[in-house]
Amino acid sequence: MSNLTLLVSALLYLSLLFWIAYRAEQRSRQGRSLVNNPYIYALSLAVYCTAWTFYGSVGRATSEGIQFLAVYVGPTITAPLWWIVLRKTIRICKAQRITSIADFVSARYGKNRTLGVLVTVLSVMGIIPYISIQLKAVSGSVAVLSGEAGGQTGLRHDQSLLITLFLAVFTILFGARKLEATERHEGLVTAIAFESLVKLVAFLSVGAFVTFGLFNGPGEIFERASQLPELRERFTQGPGYSSGDWFWYCLLSAVAVLFLPRQFQVAVVENVNEAHLNKAMWLFPLYLFLINLFVLPLAFGGKLLLAAGVNADTYVLSLPLMAGQKGLVLLAYIGGFSAATSMIIVEATALSVMISNNVVMPLLVSLPGLQRWFGPGSSVFVINTRRLAIMVLLLLAYFYYREVADYFSLVSVGMISFAAVAQFAPAIIGGIYWKRGAQFGAITGLVAGMLIWFYTLIVPTLVPVGFLPASLMTEGPFGIWALRPQALFGLDSLSPISHAVFWSLFINTALYVWGSLHRAQSSLDHNQAVLFVDVFRYRSAVESSVVWKGKALVTDLRALLARFFGDDRSNRLIERYVRRNGLNVVQPYADPRLVTYTEKLLAGAIGTASARILVASVAKEEPISVEEVIRILKNSQELLAVNKELKRKSAELEQLTQQLSEANERLKRADQQKDDFLSTVTHEIRTPITSVRALSEILHDTPDMDLATRQHFLETIIKESERLTRLINQVLDLERIESGRHKLVREPVSLPEIIQDSVEAVAQLAAEKHIRLHYRPTDQPLTVEADRDRMQQVLINLLSNAIKFSPAETGEIAVRTELRNGHCLVSVADNGQGIDPAYQKLIFEKFYQAHDKAVRKPKGSGLGLAISKKIIELHHGNLTVESRPGQGSTFTFELPVAE
């Protein structure tokens, strides 16, 4: 494969990344963010898997067996702890507007500038070699595919230099475009997530091809490997390694996955939602499992099929190349390229922010002469500083690759970088869980850890390249045997990495604890300790729990912000904060909360140390004691508790008010129903009484009335009396049913018999209106447990209503029965005027006719259907109606069959 093909492929791939990042930024501006997605977040965390994983894991497996898994087992088994550690770190960073891991350590320990510089310097020292091995991996893959020796070429013909420059341009465009480092880089994160998919697909494709294409599955590979003594050893940890190495490698990787600058950038700074951790805690380990699935088959396959001189780090390319699979070879090349570029891009972005915010800006703003030089173009200066840092970092990595990286494997350089960032662990873990952790302890511990790391891991790398004599490793400096770099104080039973991690972390932690207990905290140190450790308690009150005393002019703060954010935006930010917190800006001196808010805004752009220096330059700060800090925080906490209690009681009061309002509405309705009921009943009672009284007076005042007329009047009096009796009985029935005083006499009864008796009872009424009444008894025995008299009352009421609303002469009424699913269904259907659907539920209400005057009022009191429904419900049944206006109605009730 020609160099031109490989170069064009790499450039096309980078162009695709440009397009993806550009589209992601466009969608973000349109309010359609891609990164607000837990899967994108989890994939971005896979930037942990670099060219070391893609190429180096196979190489390491060939020499050390399953030892290569240690750096993936550590993050996997500690992933559940992310909810405790990482979530708290994210919460702190959002509250404090922290932009990098250097900023985090600096802010925690009293916004100390020295700590920010130390963390930045150690990160740069540890990560430059790491970036260089990514360039080495890309260069090595080109050499393998082009068939060239892979030696050093001139700068003009070095493709690695060209790719380095392209990566620098990409990182500058999408990683150093915004002033506020706390703002999300949506394009960059989306591109990184895409690269994680590319390298996973590429590695799985090559692994599947070798396992199932060149061999008959993993069984054959392991069987053939087991026949060779050299490979049989690789089934375990490999020669020369112990369980102690496993422990230190797992610990190192578990720490690195949290504190590598690139991991901190994507996991903390770029996080948009803490809930995304829930998915990342299982998706990320799953990703690690998949990308390591075919490592051993590839390692053994390479050993079995390739020549002995082939570099094991290149098996991923050499195996498909040997098989003539050019398409797969190109995919593997792109996969390895993506693994390297994603790491370089994110790492360069994170380091550039650290350099600008923790080294350059604190230095510049601390010099009064330079500070006056800053003007409206300060934001441009900060961004350009980051861009320059990116370019310098990548060029340094490139030159490290050309001069030094060839002497070491991918894995060895990667582990040295892991050991470097592990030095942050005591200060960070102690800082978020131990309030007593102090600035002095963090500085002494970190300095000691750095020195030991450098002495035990970096110094030995200078021996093979001839910078230091070989006797240093065997005899120690100046012949002091106990100071041999890889056997410090006689400890020579561990591997070099385990040895360095043990001594550096042990002394680092010990000095951190000693320094914290030995030296008292300053007020600012203590303030930050409380805010970090108790972030979940003070998160909502960070702005109100201001521990600051002094004087600062509002105009000075406004001018300070305008240097970096411009006049318009600064004014908007201040006015919004003043309005939200009800501050008085008429006074010339700013409220302490506004001073703190200004400092936090500046911290998001230039780092906490620089922001503190700038604010201090325009404010006259008064010293504040630790006791005052504690009192202020305690008051804030009490205010929080009071506010929380007030909110709770307010919510309860609102709920009670709502319940009272609903109860009042129900009482009003009940009162209205009572009035309507009394009005209806009074009207219904008065009508027959008036009729009876009038006819009785006529009979009394007319003794000579003819017999026929007298007889007619007497019959009317009797009917009205009966109507009056029925009404009173219905009211009494309803009252007894609703009060629960009515007792049913339930016994097995035959529904057909009750229906037949009811039909006969109303037959005369139907005959008077010439209405045809149909009932054909079923052959099925329909027996139910019921009160016979009450069931007959229901049926007579339904039949009477049907007769009442059916047209004379043409009216038809049908009574049907049915047995369905253990229930007896009885329906009474007529061809009367029907019922509007809007009122079909209302007709079963006992006061329906009374409270709805707009509806045509039928004859009668309107209590019959309400009583019927209550009776059916007392029998555990249900009464329903189906009707259409002008097409009649069908009333159906169902009762459970007697057992």
PDB file of N, CA and C in Angstrom, residues 227-287:
ATOM      1  N   GLN A 227       0.181 -25.932  22.502  1.00  0.00           N
ATOM      2  CA  GLN A 227       1.198 -26.931  22.134  1.00  0.00           C
ATOM      3  C   GLN A 227       2.605 -26.342  22.115  1.00  0.00           C
ATOM      4  N   LEU A 228       2.692 -25.014  22.181  1.00  0.00           N
ATOM      5  CA  LEU A 228       4.005 -24.354  22.204  1.00  0.00           C
ATOM      6  C   LEU A 228       4.299 -23.885  23.619  1.00  0.00           C
ATOM      7  N   PRO A 229       5.378 -24.332  24.221  1.00  0.00           N
ATOM      8  CA  PRO A 229       5.692 -23.943  25.608  1.00  0.00           C
ATOM      9  C   PRO A 229       5.766 -22.437  25.786  1.00  0.00           C
ATOM     10  N   GLU A 230       6.320 -21.745  24.777  1.00  0.00           N
ATOM     11  CA  GLU A 230       6.471 -20.288  24.902  1.00  0.00           C
ATOM     12  C   GLU A 230       5.121 -19.596  25.039  1.00  0.00           C
ATOM     13  N   LEU A 231       4.136 -20.085  24.262  1.00  0.00           N
ATOM     14  CA  LEU A 231       2.819 -19.452  24.306  1.00  0.00           C
ATOM     15  C   LEU A 231       1.977 -19.975  25.459  1.00  0.00           C
ATOM     16  N   ARG A 232       2.230 -21.210  25.882  1.00  0.00           N
ATOM     17  CA  ARG A 232       1.446 -21.779  26.993  1.00  0.00           C
ATOM     18  C   ARG A 232       1.602 -20.927  28.256  1.00  0.00           C
ATOM     19  N   GLU A 233       2.766 -20.306  28.419  1.00  0.00           N
ATOM     20  CA  GLU A 233       2.974 -19.451  29.591  1.00  0.00           C
ATOM     21  C   GLU A 233       2.088 -18.222  29.548  1.00  0.00           C
ATOM     22  N   ARG A 234       1.728 -17.804  28.321  1.00  0.00           N
ATOM     23  CA  ARG A 234       0.923 -16.584  28.190  1.00  0.00           C
ATOM     24  C   ARG A 234      -0.534 -16.800  28.579  1.00  0.00           C
ATOM     25  N   PHE A 235      -0.905 -18.047  28.826  1.00  0.00           N
ATOM     26  CA  PHE A 235      -2.269 -18.309  29.279  1.00  0.00           C
ATOM     27  C   PHE A 235      -2.481 -17.757  30.696  1.00  0.00           C
ATOM     28  N   THR A 236      -1.391 -17.502  31.393  1.00  0.00           N
ATOM     29  CA  THR A 236      -1.487 -16.946  32.746  1.00  0.00           C
ATOM     30  C   THR A 236      -0.923 -15.527  32.711  1.00  0.00           C
ATOM     31  N   GLN A 237      -0.352 -15.076  33.820  1.00  0.00           N
ATOM     32  CA  GLN A 237       0.150 -13.715  33.878  1.00  0.00           C
ATOM     33  C   GLN A 237       1.459 -13.525  33.133  1.00  0.00           C
ATOM     34  N   GLY A 238       2.048 -14.575  32.677  1.00  0.00           N
ATOM     35  CA  GLY A 238       3.309 -14.434  31.992  1.00  0.00           C
ATOM     36  C   GLY A 238       4.453 -14.554  32.965  1.00  0.00           C
ATOM     37  N   PRO A 239       5.663 -14.715  32.453  1.00  0.00           N
ATOM     38  CA  PRO A 239       6.818 -14.934  33.320  1.00  0.00           C
ATOM     39  C   PRO A 239       7.221 -13.670  34.074  1.00  0.00           C
ATOM     40  N   GLY A 240       7.585 -13.849  35.324  1.00  0.00           N
ATOM     41  CA  GLY A 240       8.175 -12.752  36.083  1.00  0.00           C
ATOM     42  C   GLY A 240       7.210 -11.812  36.735  1.00  0.00           C
ATOM     43  N   TYR A 241       5.919 -12.102  36.684  1.00  0.00           N
ATOM     44  CA  TYR A 241       4.951 -11.179  37.272  1.00  0.00           C
ATOM     45  C   TYR A 241       4.177 -11.853  38.393  1.00  0.00           C
ATOM     46  N   SER A 242       3.691 -11.019  39.316  1.00  0.00           N
ATOM     47  CA  SER A 242       3.018 -11.553  40.497  1.00  0.00           C
ATOM     48  C   SER A 242       1.668 -10.883  40.664  1.00  0.00           C
ATOM     49  N   SER A 243       0.938 -11.395  41.661  1.00  0.00           N
ATOM     50  CA  SER A 243      -0.365 -10.786  41.955  1.00  0.00           C
ATOM     51  C   SER A 243      -0.195  -9.350  42.452  1.00  0.00           C
ATOM     52  N   GLY A 244       0.969  -9.048  43.026  1.00  0.00           N
ATOM     53  CA  GLY A 244       1.233  -7.667  43.450  1.00  0.00           C
ATOM     54  C   GLY A 244       1.232  -6.716  42.277  1.00  0.00           C
ATOM     55  N   ASP A 245       1.794  -7.134  41.131  1.00  0.00           N
ATOM     56  CA  ASP A 245       1.750  -6.292  39.938  1.00  0.00           C
ATOM     57  C   ASP A 245       0.319  -6.052  39.486  1.00  0.00           C
ATOM     58  N   TRP A 246      -0.488  -7.116  39.571  1.00  0.00           N
ATOM     59  CA  TRP A 246      -1.900  -6.958  39.206  1.00  0.00           C
ATOM     60  C   TRP A 246      -2.548  -5.870  40.053  1.00  0.00           C
ATOM     61  N   PHE A 247      -2.290  -5.915  41.350  1.00  0.00           N
ATOM     62  CA  PHE A 247      -2.904  -4.938  42.250  1.00  0.00           C
ATOM     63  C   PHE A 247      -2.500  -3.518  41.872  1.00  0.00           C
ATOM     64  N   TRP A 248      -1.178  -3.299  41.691  1.00  0.00           N
ATOM     65  CA  TRP A 248      -0.717  -1.944  41.404  1.00  0.00           C
ATOM     66  C   TRP A 248      -1.188  -1.463  40.030  1.00  0.00           C
ATOM     67  N   TYR A 249      -1.234  -2.366  39.053  1.00  0.00           N
ATOM     68  CA  TYR A 249      -1.708  -1.971  37.721  1.00  0.00           C
ATOM     69  C   TYR A 249      -3.198  -1.637  37.750  1.00  0.00           C
ATOM     70  N   CYS A 250      -3.966  -2.451  38.494  1.00  0.00           N
ATOM     71  CA  CYS A 250      -5.405  -2.169  38.610  1.00  0.00           C
ATOM     72  C   CYS A 250      -5.634  -0.840  39.320  1.00  0.00           C
ATOM     73  N   LEU A 251      -4.901  -0.597  40.396  1.00  0.00           N
ATOM     74  CA  LEU A 251      -5.032   0.657  41.130  1.00  0.00           C
ATOM     75  C   LEU A 251      -4.661   1.843  40.247  1.00  0.00           C
ATOM     76  N   LEU A 252      -3.571   1.683  39.526  1.00  0.00           N
ATOM     77  CA  LEU A 252      -3.079   2.762  38.671  1.00  0.00           C
ATOM     78  C   LEU A 252      -4.104   3.112  37.582  1.00  0.00           C
ATOM     79  N   SER A 253      -4.668   2.087  36.961  1.00  0.00           N
ATOM     80  CA  SER A 253      -5.632   2.349  35.886  1.00  0.00           C
ATOM     81  C   SER A 253      -6.933   2.904  36.440  1.00  0.00           C
ATOM     82  N   ALA A 254      -7.351   2.439  37.642  1.00  0.00           N
ATOM     83  CA  ALA A 254      -8.590   2.957  38.247  1.00  0.00           C
ATOM     84  C   ALA A 254      -8.454   4.447  38.556  1.00  0.00           C
ATOM     85  N   VAL A 255      -7.256   4.868  38.956  1.00  0.00           N
ATOM     86  CA  VAL A 255      -7.003   6.289  39.231  1.00  0.00           C
ATOM     87  C   VAL A 255      -6.868   7.070  37.923  1.00  0.00           C
ATOM     88  N   ALA A 256      -6.173   6.478  36.959  1.00  0.00           N
ATOM     89  CA  ALA A 256      -5.915   7.184  35.696  1.00  0.00           C
ATOM     90  C   ALA A 256      -7.199   7.476  34.937  1.00  0.00           C
ATOM     91  N   VAL A 257      -8.160   6.554  34.988  1.00  0.00           N
ATOM     92  CA  VAL A 257      -9.393   6.766  34.234  1.00  0.00           C
ATOM     93  C   VAL A 257     -10.188   7.961  34.774  1.00  0.00           C
ATOM     94  N   LEU A 258      -9.849   8.380  35.994  1.00  0.00           N
ATOM     95  CA  LEU A 258     -10.510   9.553  36.568  1.00  0.00           C
ATOM     96  C   LEU A 258      -9.679  10.825  36.421  1.00  0.00           C
ATOM     97  N   PHE A 259      -8.345  10.690  36.541  1.00  0.00           N
ATOM     98  CA  PHE A 259      -7.520  11.887  36.684  1.00  0.00           C
ATOM     99  C   PHE A 259      -6.600  12.191  35.510  1.00  0.00           C
ATOM    100  N   LEU A 260      -6.603  11.381  34.467  1.00  0.00           N
ATOM    101  CA  LEU A 260      -5.900  11.796  33.259  1.00  0.00           C
ATOM    102  C   LEU A 260      -6.550  13.083  32.762  1.00  0.00           C
ATOM    103  N   PRO A 261      -5.786  14.078  32.333  1.00  0.00           N
ATOM    104  CA  PRO A 261      -6.411  15.340  31.899  1.00  0.00           C
ATOM    105  C   PRO A 261      -7.513  15.139  30.862  1.00  0.00           C
ATOM    106  N   ARG A 262      -7.300  14.226  29.904  1.00  0.00           N
ATOM    107  CA  ARG A 262      -8.325  14.036  28.880  1.00  0.00           C
ATOM    108  C   ARG A 262      -9.579  13.405  29.477  1.00  0.00           C
ATOM    109  N   GLN A 263      -9.399  12.476  30.439  1.00  0.00           N
ATOM    110  CA  GLN A 263     -10.561  11.850  31.062  1.00  0.00           C
ATOM    111  C   GLN A 263     -11.318  12.873  31.905  1.00  0.00           C
ATOM    112  N   PHE A 264     -10.588  13.727  32.615  1.00  0.00           N
ATOM    113  CA  PHE A 264     -11.227  14.773  33.406  1.00  0.00           C
ATOM    114  C   PHE A 264     -11.999  15.726  32.490  1.00  0.00           C
ATOM    115  N   GLN A 265     -11.426  15.992  31.320  1.00  0.00           N
ATOM    116  CA  GLN A 265     -12.075  16.905  30.371  1.00  0.00           C
ATOM    117  C   GLN A 265     -13.423  16.352  29.894  1.00  0.00           C
ATOM    118  N   VAL A 266     -13.437  15.099  29.442  1.00  0.00           N
ATOM    119  CA  VAL A 266     -14.683  14.552  28.870  1.00  0.00           C
ATOM    120  C   VAL A 266     -15.656  14.105  29.967  1.00  0.00           C
ATOM    121  N   ALA A 267     -15.131  13.593  31.083  1.00  0.00           N
ATOM    122  CA  ALA A 267     -16.024  13.058  32.120  1.00  0.00           C
ATOM    123  C   ALA A 267     -16.592  14.135  33.022  1.00  0.00           C
ATOM    124  N   VAL A 268     -15.853  15.201  33.244  1.00  0.00           N
ATOM    125  CA  VAL A 268     -16.279  16.222  34.206  1.00  0.00           C
ATOM    126  C   VAL A 268     -16.634  17.542  33.518  1.00  0.00           C
ATOM    127  N   VAL A 269     -15.655  18.128  32.819  1.00  0.00           N
ATOM    128  CA  VAL A 269     -15.877  19.451  32.230  1.00  0.00           C
ATOM    129  C   VAL A 269     -16.952  19.406  31.153  1.00  0.00           C
ATOM    130  N   GLU A 270     -16.949  18.353  30.312  1.00  0.00           N
ATOM    131  CA  GLU A 270     -17.911  18.272  29.211  1.00  0.00           C
ATOM    132  C   GLU A 270     -19.231  17.616  29.623  1.00  0.00           C
ATOM    133  N   ASN A 271     -19.350  17.192  30.857  1.00  0.00           N
ATOM    134  CA  ASN A 271     -20.591  16.541  31.294  1.00  0.00           C
ATOM    135  C   ASN A 271     -21.721  17.570  31.334  1.00  0.00           C
ATOM    136  N   VAL A 272     -22.872  17.190  30.779  1.00  0.00           N
ATOM    137  CA  VAL A 272     -24.023  18.100  30.781  1.00  0.00           C
ATOM    138  C   VAL A 272     -25.119  17.625  31.719  1.00  0.00           C
ATOM    139  N   ASN A 273     -24.998  16.396  32.185  1.00  0.00           N
ATOM    140  CA  ASN A 273     -26.051  15.862  33.054  1.00  0.00           C
ATOM    141  C   ASN A 273     -25.453  14.752  33.919  1.00  0.00           C
ATOM    142  N   GLU A 274     -25.539  14.934  35.236  1.00  0.00           N
ATOM    143  CA  GLU A 274     -24.980  13.922  36.134  1.00  0.00           C
ATOM    144  C   GLU A 274     -25.628  12.548  35.932  1.00  0.00           C
ATOM    145  N   ALA A 275     -26.883  12.545  35.500  1.00  0.00           N
ATOM    146  CA  ALA A 275     -27.592  11.270  35.320  1.00  0.00           C
ATOM    147  C   ALA A 275     -26.951  10.416  34.220  1.00  0.00           C
ATOM    148  N   HIS A 276     -26.187  11.043  33.320  1.00  0.00           N
ATOM    149  CA  HIS A 276     -25.521  10.268  32.267  1.00  0.00           C
ATOM    150  C   HIS A 276     -24.530   9.263  32.834  1.00  0.00           C
ATOM    151  N   LEU A 277     -24.094   9.505  34.066  1.00  0.00           N
ATOM    152  CA  LEU A 277     -23.178   8.558  34.701  1.00  0.00           C
ATOM    153  C   LEU A 277     -23.815   7.180  34.864  1.00  0.00           C
ATOM    154  N   ASN A 278     -25.118   7.178  35.064  1.00  0.00           N
ATOM    155  CA  ASN A 278     -25.811   5.895  35.278  1.00  0.00           C
ATOM    156  C   ASN A 278     -25.567   4.939  34.118  1.00  0.00           C
ATOM    157  N   LYS A 279     -25.650   5.448  32.906  1.00  0.00           N
ATOM    158  CA  LYS A 279     -25.419   4.587  31.734  1.00  0.00           C
ATOM    159  C   LYS A 279     -23.930   4.365  31.512  1.00  0.00           C
ATOM    160  N   ALA A 280     -23.135   5.411  31.743  1.00  0.00           N
ATOM    161  CA  ALA A 280     -21.689   5.282  31.510  1.00  0.00           C
ATOM    162  C   ALA A 280     -21.070   4.223  32.423  1.00  0.00           C
ATOM    163  N   MET A 281     -21.643   4.027  33.619  1.00  0.00           N
ATOM    164  CA  MET A 281     -21.053   3.077  34.569  1.00  0.00           C
ATOM    165  C   MET A 281     -21.124   1.641  34.074  1.00  0.00           C
ATOM    166  N   TRP A 282     -22.056   1.346  33.154  1.00  0.00           N
ATOM    167  CA  TRP A 282     -22.063  -0.025  32.610  1.00  0.00           C
ATOM    168  C   TRP A 282     -21.691  -0.048  31.124  1.00  0.00           C
ATOM    169  N   LEU A 283     -21.917   1.066  30.408  1.00  0.00           N
ATOM    170  CA  LEU A 283     -21.541   1.071  28.991  1.00  0.00           C
ATOM    171  C   LEU A 283     -20.025   1.114  28.808  1.00  0.00           C
ATOM    172  N   PHE A 284     -19.343   1.882  29.643  1.00  0.00           N
ATOM    173  CA  PHE A 284     -17.886   1.977  29.498  1.00  0.00           C
ATOM    174  C   PHE A 284     -17.202   0.626  29.780  1.00  0.00           C
ATOM    175  N   PRO A 285     -17.538  -0.082  30.884  1.00  0.00           N
ATOM    176  CA  PRO A 285     -16.955  -1.418  31.056  1.00  0.00           C
ATOM    177  C   PRO A 285     -17.302  -2.369  29.908  1.00  0.00           C
ATOM    178  N   LEU A 286     -18.525  -2.225  29.365  1.00  0.00           N
ATOM    179  CA  LEU A 286     -18.893  -3.067  28.225  1.00  0.00           C
ATOM    180  C   LEU A 286     -17.995  -2.760  27.027  1.00  0.00           C
ATOM    181  N   TYR A 287     -17.717  -1.493  26.816  1.00  0.00           N
ATOM    182  CA  TYR A 287     -16.822  -1.106  25.720  1.00  0.00           C
ATOM    183  C   TYR A 287     -15.436  -1.714  25.922  1.00  0.00           C
TER     184      TYR A 287
END
